[in-house]
Coordinates of C-alpha atoms in Angstrom, one line a residue:
M334 CA -10.0 11.9 -34.2
K335 CA -9.3 14.0 -37.2
T336 CA -5.7 15.2 -37.7
A337 CA -3.7 16.6 -40.7
M338 CA -2.9 13.2 -41.8
R339 CA -6.2 11.3 -41.2
S340 CA -10.0 12.0 -41.2
H341 CA -11.1 8.9 -39.2
L342 CA -9.7 6.2 -36.9
C343 CA -9.6 2.7 -38.5
G344 CA -12.0 1.2 -36.0
A345 CA -14.5 4.1 -36.2
L346 CA -15.9 3.5 -39.7
R347 CA -19.4 2.2 -40.1
T348 CA -22.3 1.8 -42.5
E349 CA -23.3 5.4 -42.0
H350 CA -20.0 6.5 -43.6
I351 CA -20.8 4.6 -46.9
G352 CA -20.2 6.9 -49.8
E353 CA -17.7 9.1 -48.0
T354 CA -14.0 9.5 -49.0
V355 CA -11.9 9.0 -45.9
T356 CA -8.2 8.8 -44.9
V357 CA -6.9 6.4 -42.4
C358 CA -3.5 5.7 -40.9
G359 CA -2.1 2.6 -39.2
W360 CA -0.2 -0.6 -39.3
V361 CA -0.7 -3.5 -41.7
A362 CA -2.3 -6.3 -39.6
H363 CA -2.9 -8.7 -42.3
R364 CA -2.7 -8.7 -46.2
R365 CA -4.2 -11.1 -48.6
Q366 CA -3.1 -11.1 -52.3
H367 CA -5.8 -11.9 -54.9
G368 CA -4.0 -12.3 -58.2
Q369 CA -1.6 -9.6 -59.5
S370 CA -4.0 -6.6 -59.5
L371 CA -5.8 -6.9 -56.1
M372 CA -4.8 -7.0 -52.4
F373 CA -6.8 -6.8 -49.3
V374 CA -5.0 -5.0 -46.5
D375 CA -6.3 -5.0 -42.9
L376 CA -5.1 -1.7 -41.5
R377 CA -5.0 -1.4 -37.7
D378 CA -4.7 1.5 -35.1
H379 CA -5.6 1.6 -31.5
S380 CA -9.3 1.7 -32.3
G381 CA -9.5 -1.4 -34.4
Q382 CA -9.0 -2.4 -38.0
V383 CA -10.6 -1.8 -41.4
Q384 CA -10.4 -3.7 -44.6
C385 CA -8.9 -1.8 -47.6
V386 CA -8.9 -3.1 -51.2
V387 CA -5.7 -1.8 -52.8
D388 CA -3.8 -2.3 -56.0
G389 CA -1.9 -5.6 -56.0
S390 CA 1.4 -3.8 -56.8
V391 CA 1.6 -1.9 -53.5
D392 CA 4.4 -3.2 -51.3
A393 CA 2.5 -3.4 -48.0
R394 CA 4.0 -6.0 -45.7
S395 CA 3.2 -6.9 -42.0
E396 CA 3.5 -3.9 -39.7
Y397 CA 4.3 -1.4 -42.4
V398 CA 2.8 2.0 -41.5
L399 CA 0.4 3.2 -44.3
R400 CA -1.8 6.2 -45.0
I401 CA -4.7 5.0 -47.1
T402 CA -7.3 7.3 -48.7
G403 CA -10.4 5.5 -50.2
T404 CA -14.2 5.4 -50.4
V405 CA -16.3 3.6 -47.9
V406 CA -18.5 1.0 -49.5
A407 CA -20.7 -1.9 -48.2
R408 CA -19.0 -5.3 -48.3
P409 CA -20.4 -7.6 -51.0
E410 CA -23.0 -10.1 -49.9
G411 CA -21.5 -13.0 -48.2
T412 CA -18.3 -11.3 -47.2
V413 CA -19.6 -9.5 -44.1
N414 CA -17.4 -10.2 -41.0
P415 CA -19.6 -10.0 -37.8
S416 CA -16.6 -10.4 -35.5
L417 CA -15.3 -6.9 -36.5
A418 CA -16.9 -3.6 -35.7
T419 CA -16.1 -2.5 -39.2
G420 CA -17.0 -5.8 -40.7
E421 CA -20.0 -4.4 -42.8
I422 CA -17.8 -2.1 -44.8
E423 CA -14.6 -1.7 -46.6
L424 CA -12.5 0.9 -48.3
R425 CA -12.2 0.8 -52.2
D426 CA -10.6 3.0 -54.9
C427 CA -7.7 3.4 -52.5
S428 CA -4.5 5.4 -52.8
V429 CA -1.7 4.2 -50.5
Q430 CA 1.3 6.0 -49.0
V431 CA 3.9 4.0 -47.3
L432 CA 4.9 6.1 -44.2
S433 CA 7.3 3.6 -42.7
T434 CA 8.6 0.1 -43.6
A435 CA 9.0 -2.6 -40.8
T436 CA 11.2 -5.5 -40.0
P437 CA 9.1 -8.7 -39.5
P438 CA 8.1 -8.7 -35.8
P439 CA 9.4 -11.5 -33.5
F440 CA 5.8 -12.5 -32.6
P441 CA 2.3 -12.0 -34.0
I442 CA 0.8 -8.6 -33.0
D443 CA -2.5 -10.2 -32.0
D444 CA -3.9 -12.5 -29.3
R445 CA -1.5 -15.3 -30.3
A446 CA 1.2 -13.3 -28.5
D447 CA -0.5 -14.3 -25.2
A448 CA 1.3 -17.6 -25.6
V449 CA 4.7 -16.0 -26.2
D450 CA 7.2 -16.0 -23.3
E451 CA 6.8 -13.0 -21.2
S452 CA 10.5 -12.0 -21.3
T453 CA 10.2 -11.8 -25.1
R454 CA 7.1 -9.7 -24.9
L455 CA 8.8 -7.3 -22.5
T456 CA 12.0 -7.2 -24.6
Y457 CA 9.8 -5.9 -27.5
R458 CA 7.2 -4.2 -25.3
Y459 CA 6.7 -1.4 -27.9
L460 CA 5.4 -4.1 -30.2
D461 CA 3.4 -5.8 -27.5
L462 CA 1.6 -2.5 -26.8
R463 CA 0.2 -2.4 -30.4
R464 CA -2.1 -5.4 -29.5
E465 CA -5.8 -4.8 -28.9
R466 CA -5.5 -6.3 -25.4
M467 CA -2.7 -4.0 -24.3
Q468 CA -4.2 -0.9 -25.9
R469 CA -7.5 -1.7 -24.1
N470 CA -5.7 -2.0 -20.7
L471 CA -3.9 1.3 -21.2
R472 CA -7.1 3.0 -22.0
T473 CA -8.8 1.4 -19.1
R474 CA -6.1 2.8 -16.9
S475 CA -6.4 6.2 -18.3
A476 CA -10.2 6.1 -17.8
V477 CA -9.7 5.1 -14.2
L478 CA -7.2 7.9 -13.6
A479 CA -9.5 10.6 -15.2
T480 CA -12.5 9.4 -13.3
L481 CA -10.8 9.5 -9.9
R482 CA -9.4 13.0 -10.5
S483 CA -12.9 14.1 -11.6
A484 CA -14.5 12.7 -8.5
L485 CA -12.0 14.5 -6.1
V486 CA -11.5 17.9 -7.6
P487 CA -15.2 18.9 -7.2
R488 CA -14.9 18.0 -3.5
N489 CA -12.2 20.7 -3.1
F490 CA -9.3 18.4 -3.1
V491 CA -6.0 20.0 -4.1
E492 CA -3.5 18.0 -6.2
V493 CA -0.1 18.4 -4.7
E494 CA 3.2 16.7 -5.7
T495 CA 5.5 15.6 -2.9
P496 CA 9.3 15.0 -3.1
L497 CA 10.8 12.0 -4.6
L498 CA 14.1 12.5 -2.8
M499 CA 13.5 12.1 1.0
P500 CA 15.2 10.9 4.2
S501 CA 15.5 7.1 4.8
T502 CA 13.0 5.5 7.1
P503 CA 14.4 2.0 7.5
E504 CA 11.5 0.8 9.8
G505 CA 9.4 0.1 6.7
A506 CA 10.1 -2.1 3.6
R507 CA 13.5 -2.0 2.1
E508 CA 14.1 1.2 0.3
F509 CA 15.8 2.4 -2.9
V510 CA 18.6 4.8 -2.0
V511 CA 20.2 7.5 -4.0
P512 CA 23.7 8.8 -3.2
S513 CA 24.3 12.5 -3.0
R514 CA 27.0 13.9 -5.1
Q515 CA 27.3 17.2 -3.1
A516 CA 27.2 15.4 0.3
P517 CA 29.4 12.4 -0.1
G518 CA 28.5 9.4 2.2
R519 CA 25.0 10.7 2.5
F520 CA 21.9 9.3 0.8
Y521 CA 18.4 10.1 -0.2
A522 CA 15.7 7.4 -0.2
L523 CA 13.0 7.1 -2.9
P524 CA 9.6 7.3 -1.3
Q525 CA 7.7 4.1 -0.3
S526 CA 4.7 6.4 0.0
P527 CA 4.1 10.1 0.7
Q528 CA 2.8 9.3 4.2
L529 CA 4.8 11.8 6.1
F530 CA 4.4 14.7 3.6
K531 CA 0.7 14.3 3.2
Q532 CA 0.3 14.6 7.0
L533 CA 2.5 17.7 7.1
L534 CA 0.3 19.1 4.3
M535 CA -2.6 18.9 6.8
V536 CA -0.5 20.7 9.4
G537 CA 0.1 23.3 6.7
G538 CA -3.6 23.9 6.3
T539 CA -4.1 22.3 2.8
D540 CA -7.3 20.7 4.1
R541 CA -7.8 18.2 1.3
Y542 CA -4.9 16.7 -0.7
F543 CA -4.5 14.1 -3.4
Q544 CA -2.0 13.0 -5.9
F545 CA -1.2 10.0 -8.1
A546 CA 2.0 9.2 -6.3
R547 CA 4.8 7.2 -7.7
C548 CA 6.1 4.9 -5.0
L549 CA 9.1 2.6 -4.9
R550 CA 9.9 -0.4 -2.7
D551 CA 12.9 -2.8 -3.0
E552 CA 10.7 -5.9 -2.3
D553 CA 10.7 -9.3 -4.1
L554 CA 8.4 -9.1 -7.0
R555 CA 5.2 -11.1 -7.7
A556 CA 2.1 -10.9 -9.9
D557 CA 0.7 -8.1 -7.8
R558 CA 3.9 -6.2 -7.0
Q559 CA 6.4 -4.1 -8.8
Y560 CA 9.5 -2.1 -7.6
E561 CA 7.7 1.1 -8.8
F562 CA 3.9 1.5 -8.6
T563 CA 1.3 4.2 -8.6
Q564 CA -1.1 4.8 -5.8
L565 CA -3.9 7.4 -5.4
D566 CA -2.9 9.1 -2.2
V567 CA -5.6 11.1 -0.2
E568 CA -5.5 13.0 3.1
M569 CA -8.3 15.1 4.7
S570 CA -8.5 17.5 7.7
F571 CA -11.3 17.7 10.3
V572 CA -12.8 14.4 9.3
D573 CA -13.7 11.0 10.9
Q574 CA -13.5 7.5 9.4
D575 CA -17.0 7.8 7.7
D576 CA -15.8 11.0 5.8
V577 CA -12.8 9.2 4.3
L578 CA -14.7 6.0 3.4
E579 CA -17.5 8.0 1.7
V580 CA -15.1 10.0 -0.5
I581 CA -13.0 6.9 -1.5
S582 CA -16.1 4.8 -2.1
E583 CA -17.6 7.5 -4.4
A584 CA -14.4 7.7 -6.4
V585 CA -13.7 3.9 -6.8
L586 CA -17.3 3.2 -7.7
A587 CA -17.3 6.0 -10.3
A588 CA -14.1 4.6 -11.8
T589 CA -15.7 1.1 -11.9
E590 CA -18.8 2.4 -13.7
A591 CA -16.6 4.3 -16.2
V592 CA -14.9 1.1 -17.2
T593 CA -17.9 -1.3 -17.1
G594 CA -20.8 1.1 -18.0
V595 CA -22.8 -0.4 -15.1
A596 CA -23.6 1.5 -11.9
Q597 CA -22.2 -0.3 -8.8
P598 CA -24.0 -0.9 -5.5
P599 CA -22.8 0.8 -2.3
I600 CA -19.7 -0.7 -0.7
E601 CA -20.6 -2.8 2.4
R602 CA -18.4 -2.6 5.6
I603 CA -17.4 -5.4 7.9
T604 CA -15.1 -5.5 10.9
W605 CA -11.7 -7.2 10.8
H606 CA -13.0 -9.8 13.4
E607 CA -16.1 -10.6 11.2
A608 CA -13.9 -10.9 8.1
M609 CA -11.7 -13.4 9.8
D610 CA -14.6 -15.3 11.4
R611 CA -16.6 -15.6 8.2
F612 CA -13.9 -15.8 5.5
G613 CA -10.6 -16.6 7.3
V614 CA -8.8 -13.7 5.7
D615 CA -8.7 -9.9 6.2
K616 CA -9.1 -9.4 2.4
P617 CA -12.2 -11.6 1.6
D618 CA -13.4 -12.4 -1.8
L619 CA -17.1 -11.9 -1.8
R620 CA -17.8 -13.2 -5.2
F621 CA -18.5 -16.7 -3.9
G622 CA -19.9 -18.3 -0.8
M623 CA -18.2 -21.2 1.1
E624 CA -18.2 -19.0 4.3
L625 CA -16.6 -20.5 7.5
V626 CA -19.2 -22.0 9.9
E627 CA -18.9 -22.0 13.6
L628 CA -19.2 -25.6 14.9
T629 CA -17.7 -25.5 18.3
G630 CA -20.9 -25.6 20.2
I631 CA -22.0 -28.9 18.6
F632 CA -19.2 -30.7 20.2
T633 CA -19.7 -29.6 23.8
G634 CA -19.2 -32.8 25.8
S635 CA -18.4 -34.8 22.8
G636 CA -16.7 -38.1 23.2
F637 CA -14.3 -37.2 20.2
Q638 CA -11.6 -35.4 22.1
A639 CA -10.0 -33.9 19.1
F640 CA -13.1 -31.8 18.8
A641 CA -14.3 -31.6 22.4
G642 CA -11.0 -30.3 23.6
A643 CA -10.4 -27.7 20.9
P644 CA -10.9 -24.0 21.6
T645 CA -12.6 -23.7 18.2
V646 CA -14.0 -26.0 15.6
K647 CA -14.9 -24.4 12.3
G648 CA -15.8 -25.8 8.8
I649 CA -16.6 -25.0 5.2
C650 CA -18.8 -26.7 2.7
V651 CA -17.4 -27.2 -0.8
P652 CA -20.4 -27.6 -3.2
G653 CA -20.1 -30.7 -5.3
G654 CA -16.6 -31.3 -3.8
S655 CA -17.1 -35.1 -3.2
A656 CA -17.0 -35.9 -6.9
T657 CA -13.9 -33.8 -7.5
H658 CA -11.8 -35.0 -4.6
N659 CA -10.7 -38.6 -4.5
R660 CA -8.7 -40.0 -1.6
K661 CA -5.4 -38.7 -3.1
A662 CA -6.8 -35.2 -3.4
L663 CA -8.2 -35.3 0.2
D664 CA -4.7 -36.3 1.4
A665 CA -3.2 -33.4 -0.4
L666 CA -5.8 -31.1 1.2
T667 CA -4.7 -32.5 4.6
D668 CA -1.1 -31.9 3.9
R669 CA -1.9 -28.4 2.8
A670 CA -3.8 -27.7 6.0
K671 CA -0.9 -28.9 8.1
K672 CA 1.6 -26.6 6.1
L673 CA -0.7 -23.8 6.9
G674 CA -0.4 -24.4 10.6
A675 CA -3.3 -26.8 11.4
K676 CA -2.8 -29.9 13.5
G677 CA -4.9 -31.7 10.9
L678 CA -8.0 -31.6 8.7
V679 CA -11.2 -33.6 8.9
W680 CA -13.0 -34.2 5.7
M681 CA -16.6 -35.5 5.4
R682 CA -18.5 -36.4 2.2
V683 CA -22.2 -35.7 2.3
G684 CA -24.3 -38.6 1.0
V685 CA -28.0 -39.2 0.3
D686 CA -30.3 -38.0 3.1
G687 CA -27.4 -36.1 4.8
A688 CA -25.4 -39.2 5.8
L689 CA -21.7 -38.4 6.3
E690 CA -18.9 -40.5 5.1
S691 CA -15.7 -39.8 7.0
P692 CA -12.9 -41.6 8.9
V693 CA -14.1 -39.9 12.1
A694 CA -17.8 -40.4 11.6
K695 CA -17.8 -43.5 13.8
F696 CA -16.6 -41.4 16.8
L697 CA -19.4 -38.9 16.6
S698 CA -22.9 -39.1 17.9
T699 CA -26.0 -39.0 15.6
S700 CA -26.9 -35.5 17.0
E701 CA -23.3 -34.3 16.2
L702 CA -23.4 -35.6 12.6
T703 CA -26.8 -34.1 12.0
G704 CA -25.7 -30.8 13.7
I705 CA -22.7 -30.6 11.3
V706 CA -24.8 -31.1 8.2
K707 CA -27.4 -28.6 9.4
A708 CA -24.9 -25.9 10.4
T709 CA -22.8 -26.1 7.1
G710 CA -25.9 -26.6 4.8
G711 CA -24.3 -29.5 3.2
E712 CA -26.2 -31.4 0.5
A713 CA -25.7 -34.7 -1.2
G714 CA -22.3 -34.5 -3.1
D715 CA -20.8 -31.7 -1.1
L716 CA -17.6 -32.0 0.7
L717 CA -17.1 -30.6 4.3
L718 CA -13.8 -29.6 5.7
L719 CA -13.3 -29.1 9.4
V720 CA -10.4 -27.7 11.5
A721 CA -10.2 -27.9 15.3
D722 CA -7.6 -25.5 16.6
E723 CA -7.1 -22.0 18.2
W724 CA -9.6 -19.5 16.7
A725 CA -7.0 -17.7 14.6
T726 CA -5.4 -20.9 13.3
A727 CA -8.8 -22.4 12.3
C728 CA -9.9 -19.3 10.6
E729 CA -6.6 -18.8 8.7
V730 CA -6.3 -22.3 7.5
L731 CA -9.9 -22.7 6.3
G732 CA -9.7 -19.2 4.8
Q733 CA -6.8 -20.2 2.5
L734 CA -8.5 -23.5 1.7
R735 CA -11.7 -21.6 0.8
N736 CA -9.7 -19.4 -1.6
D737 CA -7.9 -22.5 -3.1
L738 CA -11.1 -24.4 -3.8
G739 CA -13.6 -21.7 -4.7
R740 CA -12.1 -18.5 -5.8
P741 CA -13.2 -17.4 -9.4
A742 CA -10.8 -16.2 -12.0
A743 CA -9.9 -12.6 -12.2
G744 CA -12.4 -11.8 -14.9
E745 CA -15.4 -13.6 -13.5
G746 CA -18.0 -13.0 -10.9
G747 CA -18.3 -9.2 -11.2
F748 CA -16.8 -6.7 -8.9
R749 CA -17.3 -7.0 -5.1
Y750 CA -15.8 -4.2 -3.0
V751 CA -15.8 -4.4 0.8
W752 CA -14.4 -2.1 3.6
I753 CA -12.7 -3.9 6.4
V754 CA -12.6 -1.7 9.6
D755 CA -11.6 -2.0 13.2
F756 CA -8.3 -3.7 12.7
P757 CA -6.3 -4.6 15.8
L758 CA -3.9 -1.8 16.8
F759 CA -1.3 -4.3 17.9
V760 CA -0.7 -7.8 16.5
G761 CA 0.9 -10.0 19.2
I762 CA 3.7 -9.6 21.7
D763 CA 7.4 -9.4 20.7
A764 CA 9.1 -12.3 22.3
E765 CA 12.3 -10.4 23.1
S766 CA 11.0 -7.0 24.3
G767 CA 7.7 -8.2 25.7
R768 CA 6.1 -5.2 24.0
P769 CA 3.1 -5.2 21.6
K770 CA 4.0 -5.3 18.0
P771 CA 2.2 -2.6 15.9
G772 CA -0.2 -3.6 13.2
H773 CA 0.2 -0.3 11.4
H774 CA 2.4 2.7 11.5
P775 CA 2.7 4.2 15.0
F776 CA 0.6 7.3 14.1
T777 CA -2.5 5.3 13.6
R778 CA -5.3 6.4 16.0
P779 CA -6.7 3.9 18.4
H780 CA -10.5 3.3 18.5
P781 CA -12.0 5.9 20.9
D782 CA -13.8 3.1 22.9
D783 CA -10.5 1.3 23.5
V784 CA -8.1 4.1 24.5
D785 CA -8.4 3.3 28.2
R786 CA -7.0 -0.2 27.4
L787 CA -3.7 0.9 25.9
E788 CA -1.7 0.2 29.0
T789 CA -3.7 -2.7 30.5
E790 CA -5.1 -4.7 27.5
P791 CA -3.1 -3.6 24.5
L792 CA -4.1 -6.6 22.3
A793 CA -7.8 -5.8 22.8
V794 CA -7.3 -2.3 21.4
R795 CA -8.9 -1.7 18.0
S796 CA -7.6 0.9 15.6
R797 CA -9.2 3.5 13.3
A798 CA -7.5 1.7 10.4
Y799 CA -9.4 0.5 7.4
D800 CA -8.7 -1.5 4.2
L801 CA -10.5 -1.5 0.9
V802 CA -10.8 -4.9 -0.7
L803 CA -11.9 -5.8 -4.2
N804 CA -12.4 -9.5 -5.2
G805 CA -10.0 -10.7 -2.6
W806 CA -7.2 -8.1 -3.4
E807 CA -6.3 -5.6 -0.9
L808 CA -6.5 -2.3 -3.0
G809 CA -5.2 -0.2 -0.2
S810 CA -5.4 1.0 3.3
G811 CA -5.7 4.1 5.5
S812 CA -6.4 5.4 9.0
I813 CA -7.4 8.3 11.1
R814 CA -4.2 9.7 12.5
I815 CA -3.0 10.7 15.9
H816 CA -2.9 14.5 16.2
E817 CA -2.4 15.0 19.9
P818 CA 1.2 14.8 21.3
E819 CA -0.1 13.2 24.6
L820 CA -1.8 10.3 22.8
Q821 CA 1.2 9.8 20.5
Q822 CA 3.4 9.5 23.6
R823 CA 1.2 6.8 25.0
I824 CA 1.5 4.8 21.8
F825 CA 5.3 5.2 21.7
A826 CA 5.4 4.1 25.4
A827 CA 3.3 1.0 24.6
L828 CA 5.8 0.2 21.8
G829 CA 8.8 0.8 24.1
I830 CA 9.9 3.9 22.1
S831 CA 11.4 6.4 24.4
A832 CA 11.1 10.2 23.9
Q833 CA 14.7 10.4 22.9
E834 CA 14.3 7.6 20.3
A835 CA 11.1 9.0 19.0
D836 CA 12.9 12.4 18.5
R837 CA 15.7 10.6 16.7
R838 CA 13.6 8.6 14.4
F839 CA 10.6 10.9 13.8
G840 CA 11.6 14.3 15.1
F841 CA 11.4 16.1 11.7
F842 CA 7.8 14.7 11.4
L843 CA 6.7 15.2 15.1
T844 CA 8.1 18.8 15.6
P845 CA 5.5 20.3 13.2
F846 CA 2.7 18.7 15.2
S847 CA 3.7 20.9 18.2
Y848 CA 2.6 23.9 16.2
G849 CA -1.1 22.8 16.1
A850 CA -2.2 19.8 14.0
P851 CA -5.8 19.3 12.8
P852 CA -7.6 16.1 13.3
H853 CA -7.0 14.2 10.0
G854 CA -7.1 10.9 8.2
G855 CA -6.4 9.5 4.8
F856 CA -6.1 6.6 2.4
A857 CA -4.1 5.2 -0.3
F858 CA -4.7 2.5 -2.8
G859 CA -2.8 0.9 -5.7
I860 CA -3.9 2.1 -9.1
D861 CA -2.2 -1.0 -10.7
R862 CA -4.2 -3.4 -8.8
L863 CA -7.6 -1.7 -9.4
V864 CA -7.0 -1.5 -13.1
A865 CA -5.8 -5.0 -13.3
I866 CA -9.0 -6.3 -11.7
L867 CA -11.3 -4.1 -13.8
A868 CA -9.4 -5.2 -16.9
G869 CA -9.8 -8.9 -16.0
E870 CA -6.0 -9.4 -15.6
D871 CA -4.3 -11.6 -13.0
N872 CA -1.0 -9.8 -13.3
I873 CA -0.5 -6.0 -12.8
R874 CA 2.3 -6.2 -15.4
E875 CA -0.3 -6.4 -18.0
V876 CA -1.7 -2.9 -17.1
I877 CA 1.7 -1.1 -16.7
A878 CA 3.2 0.2 -19.9
F879 CA 6.7 -0.7 -19.2
P880 CA 7.0 -3.1 -16.2
K881 CA 9.9 -5.0 -14.8
T882 CA 10.1 -8.8 -14.9
Q883 CA 9.5 -10.9 -11.7
S884 CA 13.3 -10.7 -11.2
G885 CA 13.3 -6.9 -11.3
L886 CA 14.9 -6.7 -14.8
D887 CA 13.9 -4.6 -17.8
P888 CA 14.7 -6.8 -20.8
M889 CA 13.9 -3.9 -23.2
T890 CA 16.5 -1.4 -21.7
G891 CA 18.8 -3.8 -20.0
A892 CA 18.3 -2.1 -16.6
P893 CA 19.8 -2.4 -14.1
T894 CA 23.1 -1.5 -15.8
E895 CA 26.6 -0.8 -14.7
I896 CA 27.6 2.9 -14.6
E897 CA 30.8 4.6 -15.7
P898 CA 33.7 4.7 -13.2
R899 CA 33.6 8.5 -13.5
Q900 CA 30.1 8.6 -12.1
L901 CA 31.1 6.3 -9.2
R902 CA 34.1 8.6 -8.4
E903 CA 31.8 11.7 -8.4
L904 CA 29.5 9.9 -6.0
G905 CA 32.3 8.6 -3.7
I906 CA 31.2 5.1 -4.3
R907 CA 33.4 2.0 -4.9
V908 CA 31.8 -1.3 -6.1
L909 CA 33.2 -4.2 -4.1
P910 CA 33.9 -7.4 -6.0
Q911 CA 31.1 -10.0 -5.6
V912 CA 31.9 -12.9 -3.3

């Protein structure tokens, strides 16, 4: 990366440059004084660092910014550093220009800063960003964005920016609102997503749209959530579900290959019901086994009523779990299962020749015990965990225990994508209204095979909604949309939304559909989550340049801050005293 001030990046120099006179610029990572006349300076930029042998009289302290010109030579025998990409060479006969001095940093600008309190790192984020880990994460993010854009543009997608100031839609998550100075008492909302606008772009004939959309939600923060986040937003006209999944699959697999250098296999698809039945969650982590096993049939006519009378009995096998779970740990697992909603948890240790040790073993027949071992594939030393309950409860409890006991760390086990399709359109009945509760926004298209059940069996209706999951993280979701007013009215009726209420809440969105809307569908997924997984990070804050803390504060800028009384008067706002 030659510029007017440098000929090479620090980390780019190799043995093939020996004999060349080069100029590098960067920060002093380390310095080692050797007597009065000689000093070794490790100069660092985003590409790495290089050792420079300079005059001992040079004032080159930690994090000073230097410009060094010298000759590339091979390191003397015995001084090669194999842990550095530049470890076979060094710069000698150096001239040094101090471009900027520096106050001693509050923490080391290297991997030791990982142990520093996060609040301190975020207060001095501009220093934290100098570290190799953070530079690598930012460049991983950049590579992902560039690859996604390159995958979409050749497919005739048009990049369109949608408004940041929009009307409030309080049906969703809590919004950030912006007061209008010119219309006192009225407010804009910052977008939780561009959902409405991207569908209107389809009505407007754009055909294929995408953008890297900035979205904001006033939700409690956690490791995988920030107030503001970036998502790849996509919408397509005249498509079905397979078209959308094909485009998104191609883009994310290309992005993964760009980061890892390894071609990825096709993304498999499973239905929502299969995901729950096999993994107990609708965002399964496929990097490890321990799948849920159906055991109900084994206990038909059993004398053990806890199993015989249960609608569903399911289990998981924890490989080697007997040795790692003493009685105290097993009691803790039982308490955990109860907190998750189960009536209880049955544990069984697999012994030699498939013998089962368990408090309930004496109540089970030989054929039942043998059937359990055969169905779960248990071997000596394994731990079996069983739940007898309603199907949904048994699945959800064991699914959470499966993740607790077997899920690999973020940077382990490769990258396992999976599409989850055929989600339920409705998720239970509202106790007050007696109406079905929507599982998605009310513009999600029902499965064509289930449309006739809308009025008679609403909870049996599947949707044309789909999620993309990577290593147990939900990257994003999408759906095929409703474009016919008649079908939309049936959905509203099922939800108990009258024509008048629909017009009040969604009129500005529904009116354009009366002018002819194409069949369309789309998808959106979080860039932050995708990059975090590809970078091997557990927390999305590590792949965002300037994130907020988990309490929503920015220690570096002090935001949120109070504003001047003049600004409040202009907006017609009065701050009430806190109670």
